[in-house]
XYZ file of C-alpha atoms in Angstrom:
170
model
C 115.204 107.229 141.675
C 116.754 105.294 139.590
C 116.379 106.073 135.321
C 115.268 103.421 133.710
C 117.903 102.989 131.054
C 115.548 103.649 127.213
C 115.872 100.934 124.853
C 117.250 102.111 121.166
C 114.813 101.303 118.613
C 116.260 99.431 115.655
C 117.690 101.893 112.881
C 116.311 102.678 109.786
C 119.444 100.615 108.277
C 118.619 97.550 109.921
C 115.547 97.686 108.818
C 114.194 97.193 104.762
C 113.325 100.135 103.163
C 110.017 98.972 102.258
C 107.776 96.253 104.023
C 107.245 93.574 102.624
C 103.244 94.134 100.052
C 99.656 92.689 101.842
C 98.875 93.375 97.930
C 100.314 93.910 94.625
C 98.155 94.503 91.667
C 99.472 91.676 88.963
C 97.185 93.518 86.607
C 98.483 95.979 86.123
C 101.810 95.972 85.342
C 100.904 92.815 82.641
C 97.893 95.922 81.345
C 100.131 98.805 81.404
C 103.042 100.472 81.087
C 105.186 102.131 84.346
C 106.260 105.419 83.761
C 107.220 106.595 86.536
C 106.112 105.218 90.423
C 105.322 107.611 94.166
C 104.642 106.627 97.555
C 101.330 108.568 99.190
C 100.202 107.494 102.070
C 95.946 106.344 103.164
C 93.613 107.345 105.024
C 91.680 104.430 106.603
C 89.343 104.378 108.970
C 88.369 102.027 111.478
C 89.588 98.684 112.093
C 90.830 99.076 108.066
C 94.256 98.922 109.153
C 94.230 95.698 111.304
C 92.392 94.428 108.203
C 95.100 95.424 106.228
C 97.271 94.374 108.350
C 95.894 90.430 108.375
C 96.157 90.636 104.385
C 92.579 91.330 104.150
C 92.653 93.008 100.936
C 92.466 93.824 97.174
C 94.049 96.914 94.460
C 92.688 93.848 91.390
C 90.451 96.769 89.198
C 91.551 99.816 91.514
C 92.448 103.391 89.965
C 93.202 106.724 91.418
C 91.697 109.583 90.722
C 92.427 113.124 90.544
C 89.186 115.312 92.526
C 89.550 118.898 93.118
C 92.754 119.460 95.024
C 92.693 115.567 96.330
C 93.730 111.723 94.992
C 91.395 109.619 95.820
C 91.786 106.009 95.036
C 88.737 103.745 93.983
C 87.421 100.395 93.678
C 90.441 99.111 96.108
C 88.302 96.164 98.642
C 89.758 96.617 101.930
C 87.556 93.347 103.634
C 85.176 93.831 107.065
C 87.434 93.070 109.889
C 86.137 90.285 111.898
C 86.762 91.343 115.151
C 85.192 94.735 114.442
C 81.973 95.921 115.519
C 79.215 97.379 113.570
C 80.526 100.236 112.898
C 82.683 98.835 109.922
C 83.615 101.235 107.182
C 82.488 100.320 103.461
C 84.898 97.888 102.386
C 85.153 99.851 98.789
C 84.394 103.243 99.805
C 87.082 105.607 98.517
C 89.965 106.305 100.042
C 91.484 109.703 100.359
C 95.687 109.535 99.291
C 98.141 111.855 101.568
C 100.208 113.554 98.827
C 102.539 116.753 99.003
C 100.554 120.136 96.898
C 103.313 119.298 94.359
C 103.083 116.206 94.154
C 99.762 116.297 93.399
C 100.513 119.631 90.985
C 102.742 116.898 88.722
C 100.499 114.188 88.555
C 97.456 116.730 87.154
C 99.976 118.072 84.232
C 101.133 114.426 83.676
C 97.325 112.944 83.754
C 96.058 115.735 81.631
C 98.780 113.849 78.806
C 96.116 112.067 77.193
C 95.807 108.115 77.633
C 97.716 108.400 81.625
C 96.308 107.205 83.953
C 97.869 106.535 87.441
C 97.070 103.327 89.182
C 98.560 101.410 92.715
C 101.671 99.091 91.933
C 101.142 97.686 95.920
C 99.972 98.482 99.623
C 102.174 97.774 102.426
C 103.509 98.912 105.909
C 106.779 100.999 105.528
C 109.704 101.042 108.971
C 107.569 102.899 110.744
C 103.798 100.723 111.000
C 102.469 103.505 108.250
C 99.729 102.413 105.469
C 101.378 103.567 102.391
C 100.700 102.739 98.593
C 102.800 102.859 95.541
C 101.247 104.570 92.518
C 102.299 104.721 89.053
C 102.153 107.151 86.118
C 100.713 104.561 83.438
C 100.037 104.895 79.673
C 97.720 101.413 78.901
C 99.106 98.966 76.485
C 97.305 97.359 73.859
C 96.869 94.027 71.989
C 99.905 94.167 70.251
C 102.348 95.607 73.046
C 101.182 91.994 75.223
C 101.795 90.009 72.447
C 105.074 91.567 72.089
C 106.130 90.985 75.702
C 104.482 87.380 75.241
C 106.951 86.375 72.916
C 109.661 88.397 74.034
C 108.931 86.493 78.371
C 108.745 83.599 76.519
C 112.100 83.815 74.048
C 113.982 84.897 77.355
C 112.865 81.705 79.734
C 113.991 79.425 76.464
C 117.220 80.580 76.890
C 117.616 80.442 80.273
C 116.727 77.238 80.092
C 119.264 76.686 77.597
C 121.633 77.602 79.769
C 120.784 75.591 82.660
C 121.015 72.765 80.952
C 124.623 73.790 79.303
C 125.487 74.241 83.085
C 123.460 70.415 83.668
C 126.271 68.931 81.387
C 129.426 70.518 82.349
């Protein structure tokens, strides 16, 4: 019998560490100071993975909460898969996140501090094709923080414009 040659898998070095984001939470970086981020797996049901691969999801208004010995993601909308069956799960169902117990304990200690929250920043597929969520331990911004950040961004934009115009004249 002839042995078949085994295809070598593409090495992790040739692939990007993290795949392109399926969906991002644009409001998160505007409304919160991100103190720390971590990666968590997500438990998906039925055709939710196929729907995610098509990019039919939204993190707007979503948050994570520690409940008992687990972390759950609330208000994460995954649109029903069009080619799915009638057993499609509820689009806004609470999804459990997969973390080690030590990570959950660290999150419990950090979120016990007043004003800190768990906010999902983005959902993506890693190089093994597994859906992941980037969670942030974040502190909410108030109106003055947001205004000062807008001023900094506009000043930076003005400087960049001035440099660009100076380089054009030369």
